[in-house]
Amino acid sequence: MLKKLAMFLVLGCAILSFAQVKPSFQAFDADYLSLSEASKGYHHFSIRVDYAPWAFVAEGDVKAPQGDPDMLFYSMDDDQLYIVVAYSEAPIGASDGLEYQAGIYDVMMYYSDGVDEFPTKIQNLKLSLLPPIASDAWAKGALEDAQGKRGNPGDVFRNPENANAIFKASAHPLSKAQAQASRKAAAERQKNAIKARRDSIAAAEQAAREEAAAEEAARKQKAEQAQKVQAQKARAAAAASNENLSPRQRKLQQMQAEQAAKRQKATTSTATAKPASSAESATSSDPCDQPGMSPLQKKRCRMNK
């Protein structure tokens, strides 16, 4: 018994909470309206809006405020007729990445003579959703909730508490031209956003390449500097080693270095030349019997072996 009572209390609070939420209103220009000829004072109408955050069709029968069968046609041509949709704020995310309002309470058309505004009389109203939310379970649930809790048709527009919100909405009815311009602007923003992302990626890649090139240059510079330091150390070590040599030994070492350089040069220049005779080869293999050496140099060379 206590569980049932608690359930009824929770249910009652939920219904009261929904009832206390004030509906929102959106006005649309009459260019969204298709109107048939009057039959028994009523025109069959269809309102189709497929511009985010709206994706719905409203159908039903409408009667002009004074019952004149031509008034609505004339007022459409003179921009004296506009549509107001009452809805609950319940944005539904769709597959196209946009949000749509599906919790539609009711629809009303107003005729304005430039001074006063008069509501029409609507009956047999039927609301249905369009893609991309036509098959969305959350969107259909939001529409069903709004329809099931709106009360009598037209009550939301007759409620004086909503008069100010309806008046504000009617000051800026959305036209098809505005919707197309807005859609084009949104597409342009998306295009610019994609381009900005591509430019950002390209800039990041270029920065990465420049950073890698700078790192490689720094690495090469560091390696070259290390080689210079190593060469300086080698020269310093050689100089230190030469300090312990006698003048005769230093001169002999210099001569040997010069001879080695000459041999290297001769080897390079005669790599493709015809081989010399065996006697000449034997002579050339003797470091103390090289061409260009004086007899005194040859004698000193053999004495130092």
Short mmCIF file of C-alpha atoms in Angstrom, two decimals:
data_model
loop_
_atom_site.label_atom_id
_atom_site.label_comp_id
_atom_site.label_asym_id
_atom_site.label_seq_id
_atom_site.Cartn_x
_atom_site.Cartn_y
_atom_site.Cartn_z
CA MET A 1 0.00 0.00 0.00
CA LEU A 2 2.81 2.40 0.90
CA LYS A 3 4.66 1.51 -2.30
CA LYS A 4 1.58 2.31 -4.42
CA LEU A 5 1.10 5.61 -2.59
CA ALA A 6 4.74 6.55 -3.17
CA MET A 7 4.37 5.68 -6.87
CA PHE A 8 1.28 7.90 -7.22
CA LEU A 9 3.09 10.77 -5.49
CA VAL A 10 6.09 10.50 -7.83
CA LEU A 11 3.78 10.34 -10.85
CA GLY A 12 1.81 13.36 -9.65
CA CYS A 13 4.99 15.37 -9.10
CA ALA A 14 6.20 14.53 -12.60
CA ILE A 15 2.93 15.64 -14.20
CA LEU A 16 2.87 18.82 -12.12
CA SER A 17 6.49 19.54 -13.04
CA PHE A 18 5.68 19.17 -16.75
CA ALA A 19 2.61 21.38 -16.44
CA GLN A 20 4.64 24.12 -14.77
CA VAL A 21 7.17 24.28 -17.64
CA LYS A 22 6.26 27.20 -19.88
CA PRO A 23 6.22 26.42 -23.58
CA SER A 24 8.41 28.26 -26.05
CA PHE A 25 7.16 29.80 -29.28
CA GLN A 26 8.53 30.13 -32.81
CA ALA A 27 6.91 32.16 -35.57
CA PHE A 28 7.06 31.24 -39.26
CA ASP A 29 6.22 33.25 -42.35
CA ALA A 30 3.19 32.24 -44.40
CA ASP A 31 5.47 31.09 -47.26
CA TYR A 32 5.68 27.76 -45.40
CA LEU A 33 1.90 27.40 -45.74
CA SER A 34 -0.04 25.56 -48.44
CA LEU A 35 -3.75 26.42 -48.47
CA SER A 36 -6.65 24.90 -50.39
CA GLU A 37 -9.94 26.54 -51.35
CA ALA A 38 -12.44 26.86 -48.52
CA SER A 39 -15.09 24.20 -47.99
CA LYS A 40 -17.82 25.03 -45.49
CA GLY A 41 -15.69 27.93 -44.27
CA TYR A 42 -12.55 25.84 -43.65
CA HIS A 43 -9.40 25.60 -45.74
CA HIS A 44 -7.33 22.46 -45.63
CA PHE A 45 -3.73 23.49 -44.91
CA SER A 46 -0.27 21.99 -44.74
CA ILE A 47 2.79 23.49 -43.09
CA ARG A 48 6.14 21.91 -43.88
CA VAL A 49 9.36 23.11 -42.23
CA ASP A 50 12.60 21.21 -42.84
CA TYR A 51 15.18 23.63 -41.55
CA ALA A 52 17.08 22.83 -38.33
CA PRO A 53 16.05 22.97 -35.56
CA TRP A 54 12.72 22.12 -37.21
CA ALA A 55 11.68 19.03 -39.13
CA PHE A 56 7.89 18.63 -39.04
CA VAL A 57 4.67 18.73 -41.03
CA ALA A 58 1.43 20.14 -39.62
CA GLU A 59 -1.85 19.42 -41.40
CA GLY A 60 -5.44 20.32 -40.60
CA ASP A 61 -8.29 22.69 -41.35
CA VAL A 62 -8.29 26.44 -40.69
CA LYS A 63 -11.03 29.07 -40.72
CA ALA A 64 -10.40 32.82 -41.08
CA PRO A 65 -11.25 35.00 -38.04
CA GLN A 66 -14.30 36.52 -39.76
CA GLY A 67 -15.04 33.42 -41.82
CA ASP A 68 -14.20 35.20 -45.11
CA PRO A 69 -13.07 32.43 -47.54
CA ASP A 70 -10.70 34.82 -49.35
CA MET A 71 -9.17 36.59 -46.35
CA LEU A 72 -6.38 34.08 -45.75
CA PHE A 73 -5.32 34.08 -49.40
CA TYR A 74 -5.19 37.89 -49.46
CA SER A 75 -3.35 38.06 -46.13
CA MET A 76 -0.73 35.58 -47.38
CA ASP A 77 -0.02 37.84 -50.36
CA ASP A 78 0.13 40.96 -48.17
CA ASP A 79 2.32 39.41 -45.42
CA GLN A 80 -0.55 39.73 -42.95
CA LEU A 81 -0.61 36.06 -42.01
CA TYR A 82 1.95 34.22 -39.89
CA ILE A 83 2.23 30.89 -38.11
CA VAL A 84 3.20 30.30 -34.49
CA VAL A 85 4.36 26.94 -33.13
CA ALA A 86 4.27 26.20 -29.40
CA TYR A 87 6.85 23.66 -28.25
CA SER A 88 8.68 22.40 -25.21
CA GLU A 89 12.46 22.83 -25.12
CA ALA A 90 13.73 19.30 -25.78
CA PRO A 91 16.55 19.39 -28.34
CA ILE A 92 17.16 16.06 -30.03
CA GLY A 93 20.53 15.29 -31.64
CA ALA A 94 20.10 13.90 -35.16
CA SER A 95 22.29 11.88 -37.50
CA ASP A 96 23.27 15.01 -39.42
CA GLY A 97 24.99 16.40 -36.34
CA LEU A 98 22.32 19.08 -35.74
CA GLU A 99 19.70 19.46 -33.01
CA TYR A 100 15.95 19.56 -33.58
CA GLN A 101 12.93 20.51 -31.48
CA ALA A 102 10.38 17.71 -31.49
CA GLY A 103 8.20 18.49 -28.45
CA ILE A 104 5.58 20.51 -30.38
CA TYR A 105 2.45 21.43 -28.39
CA ASP A 106 0.23 23.16 -30.88
CA VAL A 107 0.06 25.32 -34.01
CA MET A 108 -1.83 28.57 -34.59
CA MET A 109 -2.18 31.02 -37.48
CA TYR A 110 -2.68 34.71 -36.84
CA TYR A 111 -4.16 37.35 -39.12
CA SER A 112 -2.98 40.94 -38.67
CA ASP A 113 -4.74 43.98 -40.09
CA GLY A 114 -1.80 46.21 -39.17
CA VAL A 115 -3.34 47.27 -35.85
CA ASP A 116 -4.68 44.15 -34.17
CA GLU A 117 -3.93 40.45 -34.46
CA PHE A 118 -6.62 37.77 -34.61
CA PRO A 119 -6.18 34.03 -34.14
CA THR A 120 -7.74 31.72 -36.70
CA LYS A 121 -9.70 28.63 -35.80
CA ILE A 122 -7.88 25.33 -36.38
CA GLN A 123 -9.33 21.85 -36.17
CA ASN A 124 -8.22 18.30 -36.99
CA LEU A 125 -4.57 19.24 -36.44
CA LYS A 126 -2.12 16.44 -37.13
CA LEU A 127 1.61 16.71 -36.49
CA SER A 128 4.32 14.42 -37.81
CA LEU A 129 8.12 14.56 -37.88
CA LEU A 130 10.37 14.70 -40.93
CA PRO A 131 13.83 13.24 -41.46
CA PRO A 132 16.36 13.19 -39.95
CA ILE A 133 14.28 12.72 -36.77
CA ALA A 134 11.23 10.99 -38.27
CA SER A 135 12.36 7.58 -37.04
CA ASP A 136 14.21 8.74 -33.93
CA ALA A 137 12.70 7.17 -30.81
CA TRP A 138 13.58 10.14 -28.56
CA ALA A 139 12.07 12.62 -31.01
CA LYS A 140 8.87 10.63 -31.38
CA GLY A 141 8.63 10.28 -27.61
CA ALA A 142 9.05 14.05 -27.14
CA LEU A 143 6.27 14.74 -29.68
CA GLU A 144 3.93 12.22 -28.08
CA ASP A 145 4.55 13.67 -24.60
CA ALA A 146 3.82 17.20 -25.78
CA GLN A 147 0.69 16.14 -27.66
CA GLY A 148 -0.59 14.08 -24.75
CA LYS A 149 -0.19 16.89 -22.23
CA ARG A 150 -1.09 20.02 -24.19
CA GLY A 151 -4.71 20.08 -23.02
CA ASN A 152 -7.45 21.30 -25.34
CA PRO A 153 -6.41 22.50 -28.83
CA GLY A 154 -5.57 26.19 -28.77
CA ASP A 155 -5.41 26.46 -24.94
CA VAL A 156 -1.70 27.29 -24.99
CA PHE A 157 -2.41 30.29 -27.26
CA ARG A 158 -5.41 31.47 -25.24
CA ASN A 159 -3.49 31.38 -21.96
CA PRO A 160 -2.78 35.06 -21.02
CA GLU A 161 0.46 34.02 -19.34
CA ASN A 162 1.85 33.18 -22.79
CA ALA A 163 0.70 36.38 -24.53
CA ASN A 164 4.00 38.21 -24.12
CA ALA A 165 6.09 35.27 -25.40
CA ILE A 166 3.78 34.85 -28.42
CA PHE A 167 4.01 38.58 -29.19
CA LYS A 168 7.82 38.49 -29.07
CA ALA A 169 7.95 35.44 -31.34
CA SER A 170 5.56 37.04 -33.85
CA ALA A 171 7.88 40.03 -34.24
CA HIS A 172 10.46 37.86 -36.05
CA PRO A 173 8.77 35.14 -38.13
CA LEU A 174 11.23 32.88 -39.95
CA SER A 175 10.88 32.99 -43.73
CA LYS A 176 12.16 30.52 -46.31
CA ALA A 177 14.57 33.13 -47.65
CA GLN A 178 16.02 33.63 -44.17
CA ALA A 179 16.26 29.88 -43.67
CA GLN A 180 18.08 29.44 -47.00
CA ALA A 181 20.46 32.31 -46.19
CA SER A 182 21.10 30.83 -42.76
CA ARG A 183 21.64 27.37 -44.27
CA LYS A 184 24.09 28.84 -46.80
CA ALA A 185 25.91 30.71 -44.04
CA ALA A 186 26.12 27.50 -41.99
CA ALA A 187 27.53 25.63 -45.00
CA GLU A 188 30.05 28.42 -45.55
CA ARG A 189 31.06 28.30 -41.88
CA GLN A 190 31.51 24.55 -42.12
CA LYS A 191 33.58 24.96 -45.29
CA ASN A 192 35.74 27.61 -43.62
CA ALA A 193 36.11 25.41 -40.54
CA ILE A 194 37.28 22.49 -42.70
CA LYS A 195 39.73 24.77 -44.52
CA ALA A 196 40.97 26.17 -41.22
CA ARG A 197 41.53 22.63 -39.92
CA ARG A 198 43.41 21.69 -43.10
CA ASP A 199 45.52 24.85 -42.91
CA SER A 200 46.21 24.14 -39.25
CA ILE A 201 47.30 20.58 -40.04
CA ALA A 202 49.48 21.80 -42.93
CA ALA A 203 51.05 24.45 -40.69
CA ALA A 204 51.70 21.86 -37.99
CA GLU A 205 53.29 19.50 -40.52
CA GLN A 206 55.44 22.32 -41.91
CA ALA A 207 56.50 23.29 -38.38
CA ALA A 208 57.37 19.65 -37.68
CA ARG A 209 59.47 19.48 -40.88
CA GLU A 210 61.25 22.71 -40.00
CA GLU A 211 61.88 21.47 -36.48
CA ALA A 212 63.25 18.17 -37.80
CA ALA A 213 65.49 20.05 -40.27
CA ALA A 214 66.72 22.31 -37.47
CA GLU A 215 67.44 19.30 -35.28
CA GLU A 216 69.33 17.60 -38.14
CA ALA A 217 71.36 20.77 -38.80
CA ALA A 218 72.15 21.04 -35.09
CA ARG A 219 73.17 17.37 -35.03
CA LYS A 220 75.48 17.84 -38.03
CA GLN A 221 76.95 21.00 -36.53
CA LYS A 222 77.54 19.16 -33.28
CA ALA A 223 79.18 16.26 -35.14
CA GLU A 224 81.41 18.64 -37.12
CA GLN A 225 82.36 20.45 -33.94
CA ALA A 226 83.20 17.11 -32.31
CA GLN A 227 85.38 16.19 -35.31
CA LYS A 228 87.18 19.54 -35.09
CA VAL A 229 87.78 19.01 -31.38
CA GLN A 230 89.04 15.48 -32.07
CA ALA A 231 91.37 16.77 -34.81
CA GLN A 232 92.66 19.47 -32.49
CA LYS A 233 93.29 16.86 -29.81
CA ALA A 234 95.07 14.67 -32.35
CA ARG A 235 97.24 17.56 -33.49
CA ALA A 236 97.97 18.46 -29.89
CA ALA A 237 98.89 14.85 -29.13
CA ALA A 238 101.10 14.71 -32.22
CA ALA A 239 102.74 17.97 -31.24
CA ALA A 240 103.31 16.68 -27.72
CA SER A 241 104.79 13.47 -29.14
CA ASN A 242 107.07 15.43 -31.46
CA GLU A 243 108.46 17.37 -28.52
CA ASN A 244 110.10 14.15 -27.24
CA LEU A 245 111.80 13.45 -30.57
CA SER A 246 115.28 14.58 -31.49
CA PRO A 247 115.70 16.97 -34.41
CA ARG A 248 116.97 14.04 -36.52
CA GLN A 249 113.91 11.92 -35.63
CA ARG A 250 111.48 14.76 -36.32
CA LYS A 251 113.12 15.39 -39.70
CA LEU A 252 113.00 11.69 -40.52
CA GLN A 253 109.33 11.54 -39.49
CA GLN A 254 108.57 14.54 -41.66
CA MET A 255 110.37 12.92 -44.58
CA GLN A 256 108.41 9.70 -44.10
CA ALA A 257 105.14 11.63 -43.96
CA GLU A 258 106.04 13.46 -47.17
CA GLN A 259 107.04 10.17 -48.82
CA ALA A 260 103.76 8.57 -47.71
CA ALA A 261 101.84 11.49 -49.19
CA LYS A 262 103.80 11.16 -52.44
CA ARG A 263 103.15 7.40 -52.54
CA GLN A 264 99.46 8.03 -51.97
CA LYS A 265 99.42 10.57 -54.80
CA ALA A 266 101.37 8.27 -57.10
CA THR A 267 99.07 5.34 -56.32
CA THR A 268 96.03 7.44 -57.11
CA SER A 269 97.40 8.79 -60.39
CA THR A 270 98.73 5.44 -61.68
CA ALA A 271 95.89 3.18 -60.55
CA THR A 272 94.99 2.41 -64.15
CA ALA A 273 98.58 2.54 -65.56
CA LYS A 274 100.48 -0.51 -66.81
CA PRO A 275 102.41 -2.37 -64.02
CA ALA A 276 106.16 -1.77 -63.90
CA SER A 277 108.75 -4.47 -64.35
CA SER A 278 109.65 -6.80 -61.48
CA ALA A 279 112.95 -5.04 -60.90
CA GLU A 280 111.32 -1.66 -60.74
CA SER A 281 108.62 -3.08 -58.46
CA ALA A 282 111.20 -4.42 -56.13
CA THR A 283 113.03 -1.10 -56.09
CA SER A 284 109.85 0.89 -55.53
CA SER A 285 108.95 -1.35 -52.58
CA ASP A 286 112.11 -0.27 -50.72
CA PRO A 287 111.29 2.85 -48.67
CA CYS A 288 114.94 3.85 -48.68
CA ASP A 289 115.28 3.59 -52.45
CA GLN A 290 112.55 5.83 -53.74
CA PRO A 291 112.72 8.08 -56.75
CA GLY A 292 113.68 11.60 -55.88
CA MET A 293 115.81 10.62 -52.84
CA SER A 294 119.38 11.82 -52.81
CA PRO A 295 122.19 9.32 -52.08
CA LEU A 296 122.63 10.93 -48.65
CA GLN A 297 118.93 10.51 -47.85
CA LYS A 298 118.99 6.86 -48.95
CA LYS A 299 122.07 6.21 -46.77
CA ARG A 300 120.50 7.86 -43.73
CA CYS A 301 117.27 5.94 -44.31
CA ARG A 302 119.09 2.56 -44.36
CA MET A 303 121.10 3.49 -41.25
CA ASN A 304 117.91 4.11 -39.33
CA LYS A 305 116.26 0.82 -40.20
#
